[in-house]
Amino acid sequence: MKTVMTRRKMLAGSLSMAGLTLAGCTTRQVPLPEPVLPLADPAFQLAYGPRPSEPFPVPAVDPAELKPAFRRQRISYLTGEAPGTVIVDTRNFYLYLVEPSGTAMRYGVGLGRQGFEWSGRARIAWKRPWPTWTPPDEMIAREPHLEKYSARNGGMAPGLDNPLGARALYIFQGKVDTLYRLHGTAETASIGRAVSSGCVRLVNQDVIDLFDRVRPGAEIVVS
């Protein structure tokens, strides 16, 4: 009889423990798996990723700030201008570098705000990586605090905070400096907008690409 009772107790105890175990399984909070984030667009990363090897390392462009329409791409483009010509379409905020065989490399740009627009035909006289910025006297007259960056004071040293960014291409008509530039910017959100003091700005990754493709003396048409 004792044996029977012992077995019964043991069985009851086992069932009781099993019940506790099952109850524990039904109430324990199981952590949900972390959501799998989509991989960044490899083409965007290649074109607009960081440039750590630059003298002043250039950070990656935020894809949320650069609309797909203004991202660098090669397109079909028929024009009477010679290959190597730079064409700035001020209505649509595009810059085209004409290539042979009916194509062009297209870049999104920011342009001069109302009252500071420029148009015409000129040439890219020279180009500089990580240029010094010297605001023209007219700009200093409007914004006197920029006097510290005047040519008399040596200009603003190169760097990520320099308004000309990673590269600058200088626009001349004949031998006269127009004071307008094609240059880089860290202000990605300004691409596709009229916000500058007349210059044509590209994100730093794009102006680096353009700089490597354009030869000094190339014609530029802004219309």
mmCIF file of N, CA, C and O in Angstrom, residues 1-15:
data_model
loop_
_atom_site.group_PDB
_atom_site.id
_atom_site.type_symbol
_atom_site.label_atom_id
_atom_site.label_comp_id
_atom_site.label_asym_id
_atom_site.label_seq_id
_atom_site.Cartn_x
_atom_site.Cartn_y
_atom_site.Cartn_z
ATOM 1 N N MET A 1 0.830 -1.206 0.000
ATOM 2 C CA MET A 1 0.000 0.000 0.000
ATOM 3 C C MET A 1 0.859 1.247 0.000
ATOM 4 O O MET A 1 0.615 2.214 -0.704
ATOM 5 N N LYS A 2 1.922 1.213 0.809
ATOM 6 C CA LYS A 2 2.839 2.352 0.831
ATOM 7 C C LYS A 2 3.481 2.565 -0.526
ATOM 8 O O LYS A 2 3.677 3.683 -0.971
ATOM 9 N N THR A 3 3.797 1.455 -1.173
ATOM 10 C CA THR A 3 4.410 1.560 -2.498
ATOM 11 C C THR A 3 3.476 2.231 -3.475
ATOM 12 O O THR A 3 3.860 3.088 -4.268
ATOM 13 N N VAL A 4 2.209 1.833 -3.434
ATOM 14 C CA VAL A 4 1.231 2.415 -4.327
ATOM 15 C C VAL A 4 1.091 3.909 -4.076
ATOM 16 O O VAL A 4 1.072 4.730 -4.974
ATOM 17 N N MET A 5 0.988 4.275 -2.766
ATOM 18 C CA MET A 5 0.846 5.691 -2.423
ATOM 19 C C MET A 5 2.052 6.490 -2.871
ATOM 20 O O MET A 5 1.939 7.604 -3.368
ATOM 21 N N THR A 6 3.226 5.912 -2.719
ATOM 22 C CA THR A 6 4.439 6.617 -3.120
ATOM 23 C C THR A 6 4.449 6.865 -4.615
ATOM 24 O O THR A 6 4.771 7.960 -5.082
ATOM 25 N N ARG A 7 4.069 5.852 -5.361
ATOM 26 C CA ARG A 7 4.032 6.021 -6.815
ATOM 27 C C ARG A 7 3.010 7.065 -7.228
ATOM 28 O O ARG A 7 3.238 7.862 -8.141
ATOM 29 N N ARG A 8 1.860 7.035 -6.512
ATOM 30 C CA ARG A 8 0.829 8.021 -6.832
ATOM 31 C C ARG A 8 1.321 9.433 -6.538
ATOM 32 O O ARG A 8 1.097 10.365 -7.309
ATOM 33 N N LYS A 9 1.979 9.593 -5.416
ATOM 34 C CA LYS A 9 2.515 10.913 -5.063
ATOM 35 C C LYS A 9 3.549 11.381 -6.080
ATOM 36 O O LYS A 9 3.577 12.541 -6.487
ATOM 37 N N MET A 10 4.392 10.422 -6.457
ATOM 38 C CA MET A 10 5.413 10.774 -7.437
ATOM 39 C C MET A 10 4.783 11.175 -8.759
ATOM 40 O O MET A 10 5.178 12.146 -9.399
ATOM 41 N N LEU A 11 3.749 10.448 -9.172
ATOM 42 C CA LEU A 11 3.074 10.763 -10.422
ATOM 43 C C LEU A 11 2.390 12.121 -10.339
ATOM 44 O O LEU A 11 2.466 12.931 -11.256
ATOM 45 N N ALA A 12 1.725 12.352 -9.189
ATOM 46 C CA ALA A 12 1.043 13.630 -9.011
ATOM 47 C C ALA A 12 2.040 14.772 -9.008
ATOM 48 O O ALA A 12 1.815 15.836 -9.591
ATOM 49 N N GLY A 13 3.177 14.543 -8.360
ATOM 50 C CA GLY A 13 4.214 15.579 -8.329
ATOM 51 C C GLY A 13 4.756 15.863 -9.703
ATOM 52 O O GLY A 13 4.982 17.016 -10.086
ATOM 53 N N SER A 14 4.953 14.828 -10.499
ATOM 54 C CA SER A 14 5.455 15.005 -11.858
ATOM 55 C C SER A 14 4.473 15.797 -12.702
ATOM 56 O O SER A 14 4.845 16.700 -13.459
ATOM 57 N N LEU A 15 3.184 15.452 -12.575
ATOM 58 C CA LEU A 15 2.165 16.172 -13.340
ATOM 59 C C LEU A 15 2.088 17.626 -12.911
ATOM 60 O O LEU A 15 1.905 18.521 -13.715
#
